[in-house]
Coordinates of C-alpha atoms in Angstrom, one line a residue:
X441 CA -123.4 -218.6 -37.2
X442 CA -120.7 -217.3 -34.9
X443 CA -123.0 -214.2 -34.8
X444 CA -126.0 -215.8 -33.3
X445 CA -123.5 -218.2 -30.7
X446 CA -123.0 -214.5 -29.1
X447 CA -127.1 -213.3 -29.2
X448 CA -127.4 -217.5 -27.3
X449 CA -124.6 -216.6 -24.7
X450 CA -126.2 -213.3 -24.3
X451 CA -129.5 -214.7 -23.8
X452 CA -128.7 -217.3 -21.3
X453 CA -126.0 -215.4 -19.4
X454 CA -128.4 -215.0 -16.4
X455 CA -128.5 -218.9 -16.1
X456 CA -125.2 -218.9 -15.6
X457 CA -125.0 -215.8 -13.0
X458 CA -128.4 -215.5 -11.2
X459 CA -128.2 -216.2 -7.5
X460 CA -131.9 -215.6 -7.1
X461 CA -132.6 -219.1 -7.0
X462 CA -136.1 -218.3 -5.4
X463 CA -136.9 -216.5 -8.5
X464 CA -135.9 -218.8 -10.7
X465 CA -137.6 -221.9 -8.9
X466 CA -140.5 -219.7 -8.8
X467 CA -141.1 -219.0 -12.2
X468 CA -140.2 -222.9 -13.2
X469 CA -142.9 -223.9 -10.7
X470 CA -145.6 -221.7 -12.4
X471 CA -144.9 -223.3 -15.9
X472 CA -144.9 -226.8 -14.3
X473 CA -148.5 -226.1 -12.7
X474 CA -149.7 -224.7 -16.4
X475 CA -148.5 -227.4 -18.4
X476 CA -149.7 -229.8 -15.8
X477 CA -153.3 -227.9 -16.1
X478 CA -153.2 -228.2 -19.8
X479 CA -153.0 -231.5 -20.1
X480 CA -152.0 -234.9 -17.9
X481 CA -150.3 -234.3 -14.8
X482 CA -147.8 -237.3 -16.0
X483 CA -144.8 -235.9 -18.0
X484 CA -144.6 -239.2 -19.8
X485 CA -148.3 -238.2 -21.5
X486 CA -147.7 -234.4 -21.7
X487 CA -144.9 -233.6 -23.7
X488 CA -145.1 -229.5 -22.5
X489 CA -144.8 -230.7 -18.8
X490 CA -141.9 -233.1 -19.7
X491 CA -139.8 -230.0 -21.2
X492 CA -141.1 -228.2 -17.6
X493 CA -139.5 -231.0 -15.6
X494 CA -136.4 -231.4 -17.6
X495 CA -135.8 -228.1 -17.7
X496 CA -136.3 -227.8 -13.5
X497 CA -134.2 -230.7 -13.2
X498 CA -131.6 -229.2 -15.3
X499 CA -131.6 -225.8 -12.7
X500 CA -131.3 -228.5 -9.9
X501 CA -134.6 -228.0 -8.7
X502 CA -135.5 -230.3 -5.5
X503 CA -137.9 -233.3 -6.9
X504 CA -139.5 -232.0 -4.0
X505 CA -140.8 -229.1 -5.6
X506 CA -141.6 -230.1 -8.5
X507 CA -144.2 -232.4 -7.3
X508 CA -145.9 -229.7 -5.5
X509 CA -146.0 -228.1 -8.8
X510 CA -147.7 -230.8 -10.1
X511 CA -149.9 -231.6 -7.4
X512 CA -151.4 -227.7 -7.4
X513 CA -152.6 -228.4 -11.1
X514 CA -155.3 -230.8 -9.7
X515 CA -155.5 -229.3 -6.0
X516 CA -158.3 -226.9 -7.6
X517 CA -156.5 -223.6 -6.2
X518 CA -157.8 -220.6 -8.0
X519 CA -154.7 -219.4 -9.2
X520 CA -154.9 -219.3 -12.9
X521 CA -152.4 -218.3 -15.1
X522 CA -152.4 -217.6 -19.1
X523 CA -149.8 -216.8 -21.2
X524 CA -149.3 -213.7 -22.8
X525 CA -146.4 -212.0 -25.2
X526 CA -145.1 -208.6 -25.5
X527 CA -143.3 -207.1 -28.1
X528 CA -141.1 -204.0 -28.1
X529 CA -137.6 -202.2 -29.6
X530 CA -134.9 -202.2 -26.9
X531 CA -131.8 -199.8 -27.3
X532 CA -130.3 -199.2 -30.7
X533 CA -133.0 -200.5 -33.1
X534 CA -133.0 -203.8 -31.2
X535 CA -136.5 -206.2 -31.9
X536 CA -137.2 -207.8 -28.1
X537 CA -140.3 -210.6 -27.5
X538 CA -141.1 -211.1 -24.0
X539 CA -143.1 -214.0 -23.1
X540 CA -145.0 -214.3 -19.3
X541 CA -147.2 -216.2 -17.3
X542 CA -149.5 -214.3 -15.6
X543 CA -152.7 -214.0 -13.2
X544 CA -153.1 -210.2 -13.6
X545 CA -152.8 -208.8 -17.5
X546 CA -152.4 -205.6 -16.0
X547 CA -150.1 -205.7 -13.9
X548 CA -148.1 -207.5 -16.1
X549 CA -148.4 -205.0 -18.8
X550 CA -147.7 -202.3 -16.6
X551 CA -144.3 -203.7 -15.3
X552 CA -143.5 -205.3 -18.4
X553 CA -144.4 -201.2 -20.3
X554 CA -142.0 -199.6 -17.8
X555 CA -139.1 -201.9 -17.8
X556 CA -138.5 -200.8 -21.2
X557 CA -139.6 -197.1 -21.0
X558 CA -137.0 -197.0 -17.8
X559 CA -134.0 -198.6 -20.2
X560 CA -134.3 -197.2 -23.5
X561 CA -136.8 -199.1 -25.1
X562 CA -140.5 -199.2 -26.5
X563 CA -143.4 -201.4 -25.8
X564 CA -144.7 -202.1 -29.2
X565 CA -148.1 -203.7 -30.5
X566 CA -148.6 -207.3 -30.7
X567 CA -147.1 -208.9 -34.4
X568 CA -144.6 -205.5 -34.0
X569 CA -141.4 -207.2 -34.1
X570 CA -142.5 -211.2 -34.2
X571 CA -142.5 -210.9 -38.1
X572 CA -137.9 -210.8 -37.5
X573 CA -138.4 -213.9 -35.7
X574 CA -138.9 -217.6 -36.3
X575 CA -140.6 -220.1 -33.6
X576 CA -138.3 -222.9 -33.7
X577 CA -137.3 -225.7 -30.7
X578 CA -134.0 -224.7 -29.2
X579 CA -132.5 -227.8 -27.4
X580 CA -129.4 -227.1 -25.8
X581 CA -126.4 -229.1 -24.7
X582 CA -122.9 -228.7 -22.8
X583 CA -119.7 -229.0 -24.6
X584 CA -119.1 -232.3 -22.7
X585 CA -121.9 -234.1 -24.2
X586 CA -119.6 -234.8 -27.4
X587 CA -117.6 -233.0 -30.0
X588 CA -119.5 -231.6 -32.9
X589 CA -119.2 -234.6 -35.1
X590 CA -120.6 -236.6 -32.6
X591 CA -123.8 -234.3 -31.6
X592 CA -123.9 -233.2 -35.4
X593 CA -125.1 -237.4 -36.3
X594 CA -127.3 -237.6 -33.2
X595 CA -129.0 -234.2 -34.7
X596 CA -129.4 -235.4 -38.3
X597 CA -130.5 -238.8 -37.2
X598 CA -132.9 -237.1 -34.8
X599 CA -134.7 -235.1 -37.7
X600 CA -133.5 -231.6 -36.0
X601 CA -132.9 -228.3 -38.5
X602 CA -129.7 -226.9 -37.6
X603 CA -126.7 -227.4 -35.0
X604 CA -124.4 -224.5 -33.9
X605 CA -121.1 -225.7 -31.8
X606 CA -118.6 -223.7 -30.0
X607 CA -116.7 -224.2 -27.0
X608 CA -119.4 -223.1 -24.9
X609 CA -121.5 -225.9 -25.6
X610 CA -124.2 -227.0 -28.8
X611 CA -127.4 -225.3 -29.9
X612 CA -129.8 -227.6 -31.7
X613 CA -132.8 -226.6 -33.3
X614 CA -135.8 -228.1 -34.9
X615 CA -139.2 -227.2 -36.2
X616 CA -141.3 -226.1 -33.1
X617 CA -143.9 -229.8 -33.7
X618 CA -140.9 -231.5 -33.9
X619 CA -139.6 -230.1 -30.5
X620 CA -140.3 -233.2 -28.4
X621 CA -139.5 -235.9 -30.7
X622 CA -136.1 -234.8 -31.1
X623 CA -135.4 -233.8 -27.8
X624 CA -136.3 -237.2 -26.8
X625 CA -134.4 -239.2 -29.6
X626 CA -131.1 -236.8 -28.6
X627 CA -131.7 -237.7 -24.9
X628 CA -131.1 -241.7 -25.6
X629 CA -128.3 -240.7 -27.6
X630 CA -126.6 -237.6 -25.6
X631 CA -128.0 -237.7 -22.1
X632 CA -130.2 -235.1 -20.6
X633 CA -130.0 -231.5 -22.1
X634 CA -129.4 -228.4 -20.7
X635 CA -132.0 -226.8 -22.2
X636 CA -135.2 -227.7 -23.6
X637 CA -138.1 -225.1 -24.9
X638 CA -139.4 -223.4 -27.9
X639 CA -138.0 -220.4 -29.0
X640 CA -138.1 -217.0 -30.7
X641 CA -135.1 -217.0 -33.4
X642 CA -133.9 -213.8 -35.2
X643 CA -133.7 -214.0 -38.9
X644 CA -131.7 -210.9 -39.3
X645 CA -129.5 -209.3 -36.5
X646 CA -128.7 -206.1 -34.8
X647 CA -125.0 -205.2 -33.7
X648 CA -124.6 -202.9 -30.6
X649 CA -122.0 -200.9 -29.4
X650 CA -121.1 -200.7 -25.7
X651 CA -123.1 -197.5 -25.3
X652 CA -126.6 -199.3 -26.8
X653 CA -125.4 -202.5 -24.9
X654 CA -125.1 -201.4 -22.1
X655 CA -128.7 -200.1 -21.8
X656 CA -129.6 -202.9 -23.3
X657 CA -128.1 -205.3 -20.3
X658 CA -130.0 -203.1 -18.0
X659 CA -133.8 -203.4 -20.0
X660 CA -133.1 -207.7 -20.0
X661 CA -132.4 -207.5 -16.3
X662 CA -135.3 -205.5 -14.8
X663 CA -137.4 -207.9 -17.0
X664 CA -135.9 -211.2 -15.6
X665 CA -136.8 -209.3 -12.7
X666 CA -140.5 -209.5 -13.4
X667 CA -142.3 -212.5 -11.2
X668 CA -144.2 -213.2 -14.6
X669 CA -141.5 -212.9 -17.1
X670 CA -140.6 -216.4 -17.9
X671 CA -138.5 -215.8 -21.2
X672 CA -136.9 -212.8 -22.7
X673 CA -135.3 -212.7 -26.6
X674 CA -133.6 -210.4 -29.0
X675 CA -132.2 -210.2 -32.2
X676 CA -129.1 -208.6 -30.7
X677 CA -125.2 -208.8 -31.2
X678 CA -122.6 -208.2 -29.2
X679 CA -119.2 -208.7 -29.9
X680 CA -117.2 -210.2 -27.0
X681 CA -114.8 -207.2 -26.7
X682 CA -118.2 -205.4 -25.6
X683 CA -119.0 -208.0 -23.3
X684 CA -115.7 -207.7 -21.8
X685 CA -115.5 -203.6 -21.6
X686 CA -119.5 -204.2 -19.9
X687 CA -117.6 -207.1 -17.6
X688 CA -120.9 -209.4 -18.6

């Protein structure tokens, strides 16, 4: 699975990199207020808004502010935000799902149609790519919660699918109803995670050379960009000599 360790560190290099904390704190916010809207505005009874939290908490968001994100689900502001998907090819025959929160389907398809017609890509239809993909829960820990062995038990004994470990940290995933439970059994076992959420998982992947990559870079970041982008994912490779020769 060495493959897909490289498509993860690709995916969540901006975590690691992005000094626009604004944006970052903004777009956690916005999925705090929805899950808070969707259900109880107590993480301990809504299992979406418990993932929101840990995952703000995990991005040192101020308690602060997550409260106020709370607090605007039942403040009765009209703000209202739904949840919408795109689907496109980015450079080189890659398969990209973008997922968004949004008040304005238009604008949001307008921004999200030129990102990738500006960086080598094509919006596709919905179901155009999704069929490569499998929703799963991606739960995600540092290397200092344990050594495989270790997080390997606290997986099986927490009913998860699969475990990936590498220096960089573990990657734990389970079936997307399952995402909670096991997230929760982990955390009395490992600590807090890193990363909590459900996730679009390639079956088969796409290798790119430092040309396609490149591009390819370019297309994620003007989408992180986005106010309503929440979450971008690919199918992608890209071997860590490229990463080097891009200086990612």
């Amino acid at each position: 699975m060495a493959g897909h360790s490289k498509f993860k560190n690709i995916m969540h290099r901006k975590g690691a990199q992005d000094k626009k904390r604004s944006n970052l704190f903004s777009k956690l916010s916005r999925e705090i207020t929805v899950a808070a809207k969707m259900g109880a505005p107590d993480p301990d009874m809504n299992p979406r808004l418990r993932l929101a939290v840990n995952n703000a908490k995990a991005q040192s968001m101020p308690k602060d502010n997550i409260q106020r994100a709370i607090d605007k689900a039942s403040g009765g502001d009209d703000e209202s935000y739904e949840e919408v998907r795109y689907e496109g090819y980015g450079p080189g025959g890659s398969a990209i799902i973008v997922e968004a929160l949004t008040d304005n389907r238009n604008r949001t398809a307008t921004n999200v149609r030129t990102c990738f017609a500006k960086n080598g890509g094509n919006l596709g239809t919905e179901g155009s790519v999704q069929h490569g993909f499998e929703r799963l829960g991606l739960i995600e820990y540092p290397a200092s919660a344990g050594d495989e062995e270790k997080v390997l038990e606290a997986a099986m004994e927490a009913g998860a699918l699969d475990i990936e470990s590498s220096d960089d940290g573990h990657t734990i995933w389970t079936a997307a109803d399952d995402l909670h439970q096991v997230a929760g059994d982990l955390e009395k076992a490992l600590g807090e995670a890193e990363n909590v959420k459900l996730a679009w998982k390639p079956n088969i992947t796409v290798e790119l050379d430092e040309g396609h990559a490149g591009t390819l870079m370019k297309l994620i970041d003007a989408l992180d960009d986005d106010d309503d982008v929440q979450t971008v994912w690919g199918n992608y490779e890209i071997s860590d000599e490229v990463m080097e020769k891009l200086g990612a």
